[in-house]
Coordinates of C-alpha atoms in Angstrom, one line a residue:
M1 CA 0.0 0.0 0.0
T2 CA 2.9 2.4 0.7
D3 CA 4.3 1.8 -2.8
L4 CA 0.9 2.3 -4.3
G5 CA 0.5 5.6 -2.4
T6 CA 3.9 6.9 -3.5
R7 CA 3.0 6.2 -7.1
T8 CA -0.6 7.5 -6.9
A9 CA 0.0 10.8 -5.0
P10 CA 2.3 12.4 -7.6
A11 CA -0.1 11.3 -10.4
L12 CA -3.0 12.8 -8.5
R13 CA -1.2 16.1 -8.0
R14 CA -0.3 16.2 -11.7
A15 CA -4.0 15.7 -12.6
A16 CA -5.4 18.0 -9.9
P17 CA -5.9 21.0 -12.2
A18 CA -7.9 18.9 -14.7
L19 CA -10.0 17.3 -11.9
L20 CA -10.8 20.6 -10.3
G21 CA -11.8 22.1 -13.6
Y22 CA -13.9 19.1 -14.4
A23 CA -15.7 19.3 -11.0
A24 CA -16.3 23.0 -11.5
V25 CA -17.9 22.4 -14.9
R26 CA -20.1 19.6 -13.6
A27 CA -21.2 21.7 -10.6
L28 CA -22.2 24.5 -13.0
G29 CA -24.3 22.0 -15.0
L30 CA -26.0 20.7 -11.9
L31 CA -26.7 24.2 -10.6
A32 CA -28.3 25.2 -13.9
L33 CA -30.4 22.0 -13.9
A34 CA -31.6 22.6 -10.4
L35 CA -32.6 26.2 -11.1
W36 CA -34.3 25.3 -14.4
S37 CA -36.2 22.4 -12.9
A38 CA -37.3 24.5 -9.9
A39 CA -38.7 27.1 -12.3
R40 CA -40.8 24.3 -14.0
D41 CA -41.8 22.6 -10.7
K42 CA -39.8 19.5 -11.4
S43 CA -37.3 17.6 -9.3
A44 CA -33.7 17.8 -10.8
Y45 CA -32.7 14.8 -8.7
T46 CA -35.6 12.7 -10.2
L47 CA -34.4 13.7 -13.7
L48 CA -30.9 12.4 -12.8
T49 CA -31.8 9.2 -11.1
A50 CA -35.3 7.9 -11.9
R51 CA -35.9 8.6 -15.6
W52 CA -35.3 6.7 -18.8
D53 CA -32.4 4.1 -18.6
A54 CA -31.8 4.9 -15.0
L55 CA -35.1 3.2 -14.1
W56 CA -34.1 0.1 -16.1
Y57 CA -30.8 -0.2 -14.3
T58 CA -32.5 0.2 -11.0
R59 CA -35.0 -2.6 -11.8
V60 CA -32.2 -4.9 -12.7
A61 CA -30.5 -4.2 -9.4
E62 CA -33.7 -4.7 -7.5
L63 CA -35.4 -7.5 -9.3
G64 CA -32.7 -9.1 -11.5
Y65 CA -33.2 -10.0 -15.1
G66 CA -36.4 -11.1 -16.7
Y67 CA -38.5 -7.9 -16.6
E68 CA -39.9 -6.9 -20.0
V69 CA -42.5 -4.5 -21.4
R70 CA -44.7 -5.5 -24.4
L71 CA -45.8 -2.5 -26.5
P72 CA -49.0 -2.3 -28.6
N73 CA -47.1 -2.5 -31.8
G74 CA -45.6 -5.8 -30.8
D75 CA -42.1 -4.6 -29.7
V76 CA -40.7 -6.2 -26.5
H77 CA -38.5 -4.2 -24.3
S78 CA -36.5 -6.5 -22.2
N79 CA -34.0 -5.5 -19.5
L80 CA -31.6 -8.1 -20.8
A81 CA -30.5 -5.3 -23.2
F82 CA -28.8 -3.6 -20.2
F83 CA -25.4 -4.9 -19.3
P84 CA -24.9 -5.9 -15.6
L85 CA -21.9 -4.1 -14.1
L86 CA -23.7 -0.9 -13.1
P87 CA -26.7 -2.8 -11.5
W88 CA -24.2 -5.0 -9.7
L89 CA -22.4 -2.0 -8.3
E90 CA -25.7 -0.4 -7.3
R91 CA -26.7 -3.5 -5.4
L92 CA -23.2 -3.7 -3.8
L93 CA -23.3 -0.1 -2.6
S94 CA -26.9 -0.2 -1.5
A95 CA -26.6 -3.3 0.6
P96 CA -24.4 -2.0 3.5
T97 CA -25.7 1.6 3.3
P98 CA -29.1 3.3 3.6
L99 CA -28.9 4.4 0.0
S100 CA -31.6 3.2 -2.4
Y101 CA -30.6 1.7 -5.7
A102 CA -31.3 5.0 -7.4
D103 CA -29.1 6.9 -4.9
A104 CA -26.4 4.3 -5.3
G105 CA -26.5 4.7 -9.0
F106 CA -26.1 8.5 -8.7
V107 CA -23.1 8.2 -6.3
I108 CA -21.5 5.6 -8.6
S109 CA -22.0 7.9 -11.6
L110 CA -20.4 10.9 -9.8
L111 CA -17.4 8.9 -8.7
A112 CA -17.0 7.2 -12.1
S113 CA -17.1 10.5 -13.8
L114 CA -14.2 11.7 -11.8
A115 CA -12.3 8.5 -12.5
A116 CA -13.1 8.9 -16.2
A117 CA -11.8 12.5 -16.2
W118 CA -8.6 11.3 -14.6
G119 CA -8.3 8.6 -17.2
V120 CA -8.9 11.0 -20.1
F121 CA -6.2 13.3 -18.6
A122 CA -3.8 10.3 -18.1
V123 CA -4.1 9.3 -21.8
A124 CA -3.9 12.9 -23.2
D125 CA -1.0 13.7 -20.9
H126 CA 0.9 10.6 -22.0
V127 CA 0.5 11.4 -25.7
Y128 CA 0.6 15.2 -25.8
G129 CA 1.6 16.5 -22.3
R130 CA 0.0 17.9 -19.2
R131 CA -1.5 21.1 -20.7
A132 CA -3.2 19.2 -23.5
G133 CA -4.5 16.7 -20.9
V134 CA -6.2 19.5 -18.9
C135 CA -7.8 20.9 -22.0
A136 CA -9.0 17.4 -23.1
V137 CA -10.7 16.8 -19.7
L138 CA -12.4 20.2 -19.9
L139 CA -13.6 19.6 -23.4
W140 CA -15.0 16.3 -22.4
A141 CA -16.8 18.0 -19.5
V142 CA -18.4 20.8 -21.6
L143 CA -19.9 18.5 -24.3
P144 CA -23.5 19.5 -25.0
V145 CA -24.7 16.2 -23.6
G146 CA -22.2 16.4 -20.7
I147 CA -25.1 16.4 -18.1
V148 CA -25.3 12.6 -18.8
Q149 CA -22.0 12.2 -17.0
S150 CA -23.9 13.1 -13.8
M151 CA -26.8 10.8 -14.3
A152 CA -27.3 7.3 -13.1
Y153 CA -26.3 6.0 -16.5
S154 CA -23.5 3.8 -17.5
E155 CA -21.6 6.2 -19.8
S156 CA -19.3 7.6 -17.1
L157 CA -18.5 4.1 -15.7
F158 CA -17.7 2.8 -19.2
T159 CA -15.6 5.8 -20.1
A160 CA -13.6 5.4 -16.9
L161 CA -12.9 1.8 -17.6
A162 CA -12.1 2.4 -21.3
A163 CA -9.8 5.3 -20.6
W164 CA -7.7 3.5 -18.0
S165 CA -7.6 0.4 -20.2
L166 CA -6.2 2.4 -23.0
Y167 CA -3.7 4.1 -20.7
A168 CA -2.6 0.6 -19.5
V169 CA -2.1 -0.4 -23.1
L170 CA 0.0 2.7 -23.9
T171 CA 2.2 2.1 -20.8
G172 CA 2.6 -1.7 -21.4
R173 CA 0.4 -3.0 -18.6
W174 CA -1.2 -5.7 -20.7
L175 CA -2.9 -7.7 -18.0
T176 CA -4.4 -4.6 -16.4
A177 CA -5.6 -3.5 -19.8
G178 CA -7.2 -6.8 -20.4
L179 CA -9.0 -6.8 -17.0
L180 CA -10.3 -3.3 -17.5
A181 CA -11.4 -4.2 -21.0
A182 CA -13.3 -7.2 -19.6
L183 CA -15.1 -4.9 -17.1
A184 CA -15.9 -2.4 -19.9
G185 CA -17.4 -5.3 -21.8
L186 CA -19.8 -5.9 -18.8
T187 CA -20.9 -2.3 -18.8
R188 CA -22.0 -1.5 -22.4
P189 CA -22.2 -3.2 -25.8
V190 CA -19.6 -0.8 -27.1
G191 CA -17.1 -2.5 -24.8
L192 CA -16.1 -4.3 -28.0
A193 CA -14.2 -1.1 -28.9
V194 CA -11.9 -1.5 -25.9
V195 CA -11.4 -5.2 -26.7
A196 CA -10.5 -4.2 -30.3
A197 CA -8.0 -1.6 -29.2
V198 CA -6.3 -4.1 -26.8
W199 CA -6.1 -6.8 -29.5
A200 CA -4.8 -4.4 -32.2
A201 CA -2.1 -3.1 -29.9
A202 CA -1.0 -6.6 -28.8
I203 CA -1.0 -8.0 -32.3
T204 CA 1.1 -5.1 -33.6
A205 CA 3.5 -5.6 -30.7
F206 CA 3.8 -9.3 -31.6
L207 CA 4.4 -8.6 -35.2
R208 CA 7.0 -6.0 -34.3
D209 CA 8.9 -8.4 -32.1
R210 CA 8.7 -11.1 -34.7
Q211 CA 10.1 -8.7 -37.4
R212 CA 12.9 -7.6 -35.0
R213 CA 13.9 -11.2 -34.3
A214 CA 13.8 -12.0 -38.0
S215 CA 16.0 -9.1 -38.9
L216 CA 18.5 -10.1 -36.1
A217 CA 18.5 -13.7 -37.3
A218 CA 19.2 -12.6 -40.9
A219 CA 22.2 -10.5 -39.8
P220 CA 25.7 -11.5 -41.1
A221 CA 27.5 -14.2 -39.2
G222 CA 30.3 -11.7 -38.3
R223 CA 28.2 -9.3 -36.5
P224 CA 29.5 -7.7 -33.4
S225 CA 29.6 -9.7 -30.2
R226 CA 27.6 -8.9 -27.1
T227 CA 30.6 -7.0 -25.6
A228 CA 30.5 -4.7 -28.7
P229 CA 26.8 -4.1 -29.4
P230 CA 25.7 -3.0 -32.8
E231 CA 25.5 0.8 -33.3
D232 CA 22.1 2.2 -33.9
L233 CA 21.2 5.2 -36.0
S234 CA 20.9 7.6 -33.2
T235 CA 24.4 6.7 -31.9
R236 CA 25.8 6.9 -35.4
A237 CA 24.3 10.3 -36.0
A238 CA 25.6 11.6 -32.8
R239 CA 29.1 10.2 -33.3
K240 CA 31.6 12.7 -34.7
P241 CA 33.8 11.7 -37.7
T242 CA 36.8 11.7 -35.5
D243 CA 35.4 9.3 -33.0
P244 CA 36.4 5.6 -33.2
D245 CA 33.8 3.1 -34.5
P246 CA 32.6 1.0 -31.6
T247 CA 31.8 -1.9 -33.9
S248 CA 35.3 -2.1 -35.3
S249 CA 37.4 -4.9 -34.1
A250 CA 40.7 -3.1 -34.9
K251 CA 41.9 -0.5 -32.5
A252 CA 41.4 2.9 -34.1
A253 CA 44.3 5.3 -34.3
P254 CA 44.0 8.4 -32.2
P255 CA 43.2 11.6 -34.2
L256 CA 46.0 14.0 -35.1
P257 CA 46.3 17.0 -32.8
R258 CA 45.0 20.2 -34.1
A259 CA 46.5 23.6 -33.7
P260 CA 44.4 25.9 -31.7
R261 CA 42.4 28.4 -33.8
T262 CA 42.8 32.0 -33.2
P263 CA 39.6 34.0 -33.6
A264 CA 39.6 36.9 -36.0
P265 CA 39.8 40.3 -34.5
G266 CA 36.4 41.5 -33.4
A267 CA 34.8 38.1 -33.9
A268 CA 32.4 36.9 -31.3
T269 CA 33.4 33.7 -29.4
N270 CA 30.9 31.2 -28.1
P271 CA 31.4 29.9 -24.6
P272 CA 32.0 26.2 -24.2
E273 CA 28.8 24.1 -24.2
T274 CA 27.8 22.9 -20.7
P275 CA 25.7 19.8 -20.7
H276 CA 22.4 19.9 -18.9
P277 CA 22.7 18.4 -15.4
A278 CA 19.6 16.2 -15.9
R279 CA 20.9 14.8 -19.2
E280 CA 24.3 13.7 -17.9
P281 CA 24.7 9.9 -18.2
S282 CA 25.1 8.1 -15.0
S283 CA 28.5 7.0 -13.9
P284 CA 29.7 3.7 -15.5
A285 CA 29.5 0.5 -13.5
P286 CA 31.6 -2.1 -15.1
D287 CA 29.7 -5.1 -13.7
T288 CA 26.1 -3.9 -14.5
D289 CA 24.3 -5.3 -17.5
P290 CA 21.0 -3.6 -18.5
L291 CA 19.7 -7.0 -19.7
E292 CA 20.1 -8.3 -16.2
T293 CA 18.2 -5.4 -14.6
P294 CA 15.0 -6.6 -12.9
L295 CA 11.7 -5.6 -14.6
G296 CA 10.6 -2.2 -13.5
A297 CA 14.1 -1.1 -12.5
T298 CA 16.0 1.5 -14.4
P299 CA 19.6 0.7 -15.4
T300 CA 22.0 2.8 -13.6
A301 CA 25.1 1.9 -15.6
H302 CA 26.1 3.7 -18.7
D303 CA 26.3 1.3 -21.7
P304 CA 27.4 2.3 -25.2
S305 CA 24.3 0.6 -26.6
L306 CA 22.0 2.9 -24.6
P307 CA 21.1 6.1 -26.4
T308 CA 21.7 9.3 -24.4
P309 CA 18.5 11.0 -23.1
A310 CA 19.0 13.9 -25.5
T311 CA 19.1 11.7 -28.6
N312 CA 16.1 9.7 -29.9
P313 CA 16.3 6.6 -32.2
H314 CA 15.7 8.7 -35.3
G315 CA 19.2 10.3 -35.0
T316 CA 17.9 13.7 -34.0
T317 CA 18.0 15.4 -30.7
R318 CA 15.1 16.8 -28.8
A319 CA 16.6 20.3 -29.2
A320 CA 16.4 19.8 -32.9
H321 CA 12.7 19.0 -32.7
A322 CA 12.1 22.0 -30.5
Q323 CA 13.6 24.2 -33.3
G324 CA 11.1 23.0 -35.8
S325 CA 12.6 20.0 -37.5
P326 CA 10.1 17.6 -38.9
R327 CA 8.8 14.7 -36.8
P328 CA 8.5 11.1 -38.0
G329 CA 5.2 10.0 -39.5
P330 CA 2.2 8.5 -37.7
S331 CA 3.4 6.1 -35.1
V332 CA 1.9 3.0 -33.7
R333 CA 3.2 3.9 -30.2
I334 CA 3.1 0.4 -28.7
P335 CA 5.2 0.0 -25.6
N336 CA 8.3 -2.2 -25.6
P337 CA 8.5 -5.4 -23.7
A338 CA 10.2 -3.8 -20.8
D339 CA 7.0 -2.1 -19.8
A340 CA 5.0 -5.3 -19.7
D341 CA 5.3 -5.6 -16.0
G342 CA 3.6 -2.4 -15.4
A343 CA 6.7 -0.2 -14.9
R344 CA 6.5 3.3 -16.2
V345 CA 9.4 5.6 -16.8
A346 CA 9.4 8.3 -14.2
E347 CA 9.1 11.9 -15.2
H348 CA 11.5 14.3 -13.6
T349 CA 11.8 18.1 -13.7
P350 CA 15.2 19.0 -15.1
T351 CA 17.3 21.0 -12.7
G352 CA 17.7 24.6 -13.5
E353 CA 14.1 25.2 -14.7
T354 CA 11.9 27.3 -12.5
P355 CA 8.1 26.7 -12.9
S356 CA 6.1 29.7 -13.5
A357 CA 2.8 30.6 -11.9
A358 CA 0.9 29.1 -14.8
G359 CA 2.6 25.8 -14.2
H360 CA 5.1 26.0 -17.1
T361 CA 8.8 26.3 -17.0
A362 CA 10.6 29.3 -18.3
D363 CA 11.6 27.5 -21.5
G364 CA 8.0 26.5 -22.5
G365 CA 7.7 23.2 -20.6
D366 CA 5.3 22.5 -17.7
A367 CA 6.0 22.1 -14.1
A368 CA 6.5 18.4 -14.3
G369 CA 9.5 18.7 -16.6
H370 CA 7.9 18.3 -20.0
K371 CA 9.4 20.4 -22.7
A372 CA 6.7 21.6 -25.1
G373 CA 7.7 21.0 -28.7
V374 CA 6.5 23.0 -31.6
D375 CA 4.1 20.2 -32.5
G376 CA 2.3 20.5 -29.1
T377 CA 3.9 17.4 -27.6
D378 CA 5.7 17.3 -24.3
G379 CA 9.1 17.1 -26.0
H380 CA 9.2 13.4 -26.4
T381 CA 9.4 12.2 -30.0
P382 CA 7.3 9.1 -30.6
G383 CA 9.2 6.3 -32.2
V384 CA 7.9 4.5 -35.2
D385 CA 7.5 1.3 -33.1
G386 CA 5.3 3.0 -30.6
T387 CA 7.7 3.9 -27.9
D388 CA 8.1 7.4 -26.5
G389 CA 11.3 8.1 -28.2
H390 CA 13.5 5.6 -26.5
T391 CA 15.0 2.7 -28.4
P392 CA 13.1 -0.4 -27.4
G393 CA 15.0 -3.1 -25.8
V394 CA 14.5 -6.4 -27.6
G395 CA 15.6 -8.2 -24.5
G396 CA 13.4 -6.3 -22.2
A397 CA 15.7 -3.5 -21.1
E398 CA 14.8 0.0 -22.0
G399 CA 17.1 1.4 -24.7
S400 CA 19.0 -1.8 -25.2
T401 CA 19.8 -2.7 -28.9
R402 CA 21.3 -6.1 -28.2
P403 CA 19.9 -9.2 -29.7
P404 CA 17.5 -11.1 -27.5
R405 CA 18.8 -14.2 -25.8
T406 CA 17.0 -17.4 -26.8
G407 CA 14.4 -18.2 -24.1
S408 CA 15.1 -15.0 -22.2
P409 CA 12.8 -14.8 -19.1
L410 CA 12.2 -11.2 -19.8
V411 CA 11.0 -11.8 -23.3
L412 CA 8.9 -14.8 -22.3
R413 CA 7.4 -12.8 -19.4
A414 CA 6.5 -9.9 -21.6
A415 CA 4.9 -12.1 -24.3
T416 CA 3.0 -14.1 -21.7
R417 CA 1.5 -11.0 -20.1
R418 CA 0.5 -9.7 -23.5
A419 CA -1.2 -12.9 -24.4
L420 CA -3.0 -13.1 -21.1
G421 CA -4.3 -9.5 -21.6
M422 CA -5.6 -10.5 -25.0
A423 CA -7.3 -13.6 -23.6
V424 CA -8.9 -11.7 -20.7
A425 CA -10.1 -8.7 -22.6
P426 CA -13.2 -10.2 -24.4
L427 CA -14.4 -12.3 -21.5
G428 CA -16.8 -9.7 -20.1
A429 CA -18.8 -8.9 -23.3
A430 CA -18.6 -12.5 -24.6
G431 CA -19.7 -14.0 -21.3
Y432 CA -22.7 -11.8 -21.0
V433 CA -23.8 -12.2 -24.6
L434 CA -23.5 -16.0 -24.3
W435 CA -25.4 -16.0 -21.1
V436 CA -28.3 -14.0 -22.7
G437 CA -28.3 -16.4 -25.6
H438 CA -28.5 -19.3 -23.1
R439 CA -31.3 -17.7 -21.1
T440 CA -33.4 -16.8 -24.1
G441 CA -32.8 -20.3 -25.7
K442 CA -31.7 -18.6 -29.0
G443 CA -27.9 -19.4 -28.8
P444 CA -25.1 -16.9 -29.4
L445 CA -27.4 -14.6 -31.4
G446 CA -30.0 -14.3 -28.7
Y447 CA -28.7 -10.9 -27.6
L448 CA -29.3 -9.5 -31.1
D449 CA -32.9 -10.6 -30.9
V450 CA -33.2 -8.7 -27.5
Q451 CA -31.8 -5.6 -29.2
A452 CA -34.2 -6.0 -32.1
G453 CA -37.1 -5.8 -29.7
W454 CA -35.8 -2.2 -28.9
R455 CA -35.5 -1.5 -32.7
N456 CA -31.7 -1.5 -32.3
G457 CA -29.4 -2.9 -34.9
F458 CA -26.5 -2.3 -37.2
D459 CA -27.5 -1.3 -40.7
G460 CA -24.4 0.7 -41.8
G461 CA -26.1 4.0 -41.2
Y462 CA -28.9 3.5 -43.7
A463 CA -31.7 4.3 -41.2
F464 CA -29.8 7.4 -39.9
A465 CA -29.4 8.6 -43.5
R466 CA -33.1 8.3 -44.1
F467 CA -33.8 10.1 -40.8
V468 CA -31.6 13.0 -41.9
G469 CA -33.1 13.0 -45.4
D470 CA -36.7 13.2 -44.0
K471 CA -35.7 16.5 -42.3
F472 CA -35.6 18.3 -45.6
T473 CA -39.3 17.8 -46.3
S474 CA -40.1 21.1 -44.6
F475 CA -38.3 24.4 -43.9
P476 CA -38.0 24.4 -40.1
A477 CA -36.9 20.7 -40.0
A478 CA -34.4 21.4 -42.8
L479 CA -32.3 23.4 -40.4
A480 CA -32.1 20.4 -38.1
G481 CA -31.1 18.3 -41.1
I482 CA -28.3 20.7 -41.9
G483 CA -27.2 20.7 -38.3
L484 CA -27.0 16.9 -38.3
I485 CA -25.0 16.8 -41.5
V486 CA -22.6 19.4 -40.0
G487 CA -22.3 17.4 -36.8
V488 CA -21.5 14.2 -38.6
G489 CA -19.0 16.0 -40.8
L490 CA -17.3 17.4 -37.7
V491 CA -17.0 13.9 -36.2
V492 CA -15.5 12.5 -39.4
W493 CA -13.1 15.5 -39.7
L494 CA -12.0 15.0 -36.1
Y495 CA -11.2 11.4 -36.7
V496 CA -9.3 12.1 -39.9
T497 CA -7.3 14.7 -37.9
C498 CA -6.5 12.1 -35.2
V499 CA -5.1 9.8 -37.9
R500 CA -3.1 12.6 -39.6
Q501 CA -1.6 13.7 -36.2
G502 CA -0.4 10.1 -35.7
Q503 CA -2.3 9.2 -32.6
P504 CA -1.4 5.9 -31.0
L505 CA -3.0 2.9 -32.7
P506 CA -5.1 1.8 -29.7
L507 CA -6.8 5.3 -29.6
L508 CA -7.5 5.3 -33.3
V509 CA -9.0 1.8 -33.1
Y510 CA -11.1 2.6 -30.0
A511 CA -12.4 5.9 -31.3
G512 CA -13.1 4.4 -34.8
V513 CA -15.2 1.5 -33.4
V514 CA -17.2 3.7 -31.0
T515 CA -17.9 6.2 -33.8
A516 CA -18.9 3.5 -36.3
L517 CA -21.3 1.8 -33.8
A518 CA -22.8 5.1 -32.8
L519 CA -23.4 6.5 -36.4
C520 CA -24.1 3.2 -38.2
A521 CA -26.6 1.8 -35.7
S522 CA -30.4 1.9 -36.3
S523 CA -31.2 2.9 -32.7
Y524 CA -33.1 6.0 -31.6
F525 CA -31.4 8.9 -33.4
G526 CA -31.6 11.3 -30.5
S527 CA -29.3 9.1 -28.5
K528 CA -26.4 9.3 -30.9
P529 CA -24.7 12.3 -29.3
R530 CA -24.8 10.4 -26.0
L531 CA -23.4 7.3 -27.6
L532 CA -20.5 9.3 -29.0
M533 CA -19.6 10.7 -25.6
P534 CA -17.1 7.9 -24.7
A535 CA -15.1 8.6 -27.9
F536 CA -12.9 11.1 -26.1
P537 CA -9.8 10.6 -28.4
L538 CA -11.7 12.6 -31.0
L539 CA -11.3 15.6 -28.7
L540 CA -7.5 15.4 -28.6
P541 CA -6.9 17.5 -31.7
L542 CA -9.0 20.3 -30.2
A543 CA -7.3 19.9 -26.9
L544 CA -3.9 20.2 -28.6
A545 CA -5.0 23.4 -30.4
L546 CA -6.2 24.9 -27.1
S547 CA -3.0 23.9 -25.3
R548 CA -1.1 26.0 -27.8
A549 CA -3.2 29.1 -27.3
R550 CA -2.7 31.6 -24.5
T551 CA -4.1 30.6 -21.1
R552 CA -6.5 33.5 -21.0
R553 CA -7.9 32.8 -24.5
S554 CA -8.4 29.1 -23.7
A555 CA -10.1 30.0 -20.4
V556 CA -12.6 32.3 -22.2
I557 CA -13.4 29.7 -24.8
L558 CA -13.9 26.9 -22.4
G559 CA -15.9 29.1 -20.0
S560 CA -18.2 30.2 -22.7
I561 CA -18.8 26.7 -23.9
A562 CA -19.3 25.4 -20.3
T563 CA -22.0 28.0 -19.7
A564 CA -23.8 27.1 -23.0
S565 CA -23.5 23.4 -22.2
A566 CA -25.0 23.9 -18.7
L567 CA -28.0 25.7 -20.1
Y568 CA -28.5 23.2 -22.9
G569 CA -28.3 20.3 -20.5
A570 CA -30.9 21.8 -18.2
F571 CA -33.2 22.5 -21.1
W572 CA -32.6 19.0 -22.6
L573 CA -33.5 17.1 -19.4
N574 CA -36.5 19.2 -18.7
G575 CA -37.7 18.6 -22.3
S576 CA -37.3 15.4 -24.4
G577 CA -34.2 14.3 -22.4
P578 CA -31.8 11.4 -23.2
P579 CA -33.5 8.2 -24.2

């Protein structure tokens, strides 16, 4: 518990601005709802806990499955359509407390929304830095349908599980990612998106490792021995022409001495370059081998095969990127095997940088030591293999370029955890769907029949297109049709922007599946904005743009949107409301 506390406390302090901002936005939304409902003689709490889907979840918690409503048109609304995790938690919280199931659902939703905001921040901070993470959380809070995050619905719970599962994938915690994906699959049908993200990332990592082993096996027989590791591109680019080749077996001759240069009269002289204290390599330890470092530990010895912190695997330095040099193309950003045990590289603030009042260092970074690059990142250049700019260790050690040893415990342990994460991820959704099929007596497709009773299905967007087309039959409705087309176009544009910006593969897969299921389903069309709410990676391009703007301008934009969102949420719940 002590170790968990020491790791959680700094992360919570880092996310504190995002969480406080999120709580303020949600408090504003609840205040607007309370005032609007009071003016119309309605109970705001009833709207949040005892309407629409909240009633169905409460009935599942109280009576279990088997309740259904038969409509005059022949449709059958069965509570088997609602996944069980939220009702289970409502029952679990209500049993030892005086809370009713509806009260428990409201409390769970509030706590889950904070966990979801923290997860959104963690993902955005990992990809683009702290400032973008704060903006991403605030954008998620000010969505027009953001009031649903405070309702006794399953959206907040699902988003929390999905966000932290994606973060676990990005940081190499494969088993944790699989467990959270399984829980997400017990929360909503769209949990398949989390499973797809975990599987896509794991398969990509397996293929990458296989390609690396194949390239090493195809190397010439006279390749350097383990005591003289092969030189990677970053080391070769950093090596001066006069430096000896570390891969050469012959002893290089020392360079000829040069006569000191005398500067011309009046010419400016540059002072000698002083290395940054935080970028100094650690003192060499002759008996330390990075491959023998335990998982989760950071090698303390300086090895020629380890790239210096100031140089990335692409042969360019971080300073070069900060000056505007082009970055590599879209990256997969899958962690290396060294991260498979759940270890995360610590982030330190370089010495000599004084954080400003706004939480940024004097040179453009933030208080946690991230150096903001011209592309909006935190100074880390993503590698083409999915790492954060460090050369992945094929044997399990961060930065090691040595060939993997056959049957290495580190390699086997990483591959085993990855395979376990893949195996666990689909158990939640698959288990519930199969149970519904068994209960209805219709086999694996029984759940689809249950959804058909609600007029839900997947038709590739045909029904939604007809719904939009029907809006153009009259002039007032045509404005709504134009708004729907603009909204769908904005969603598609955001996803294309995510792809062009090179977001990590798990985020692209997750956001793509959530978006496809929301837009291409034949469900009630008024619920589509709510179904799109868990697709938070679509907000990252906007968050990145806001993070580059001045703080005052970003605050004015977000404050204005938050006010409009609070008023719309109050009007929405007191009107048609979310189905």
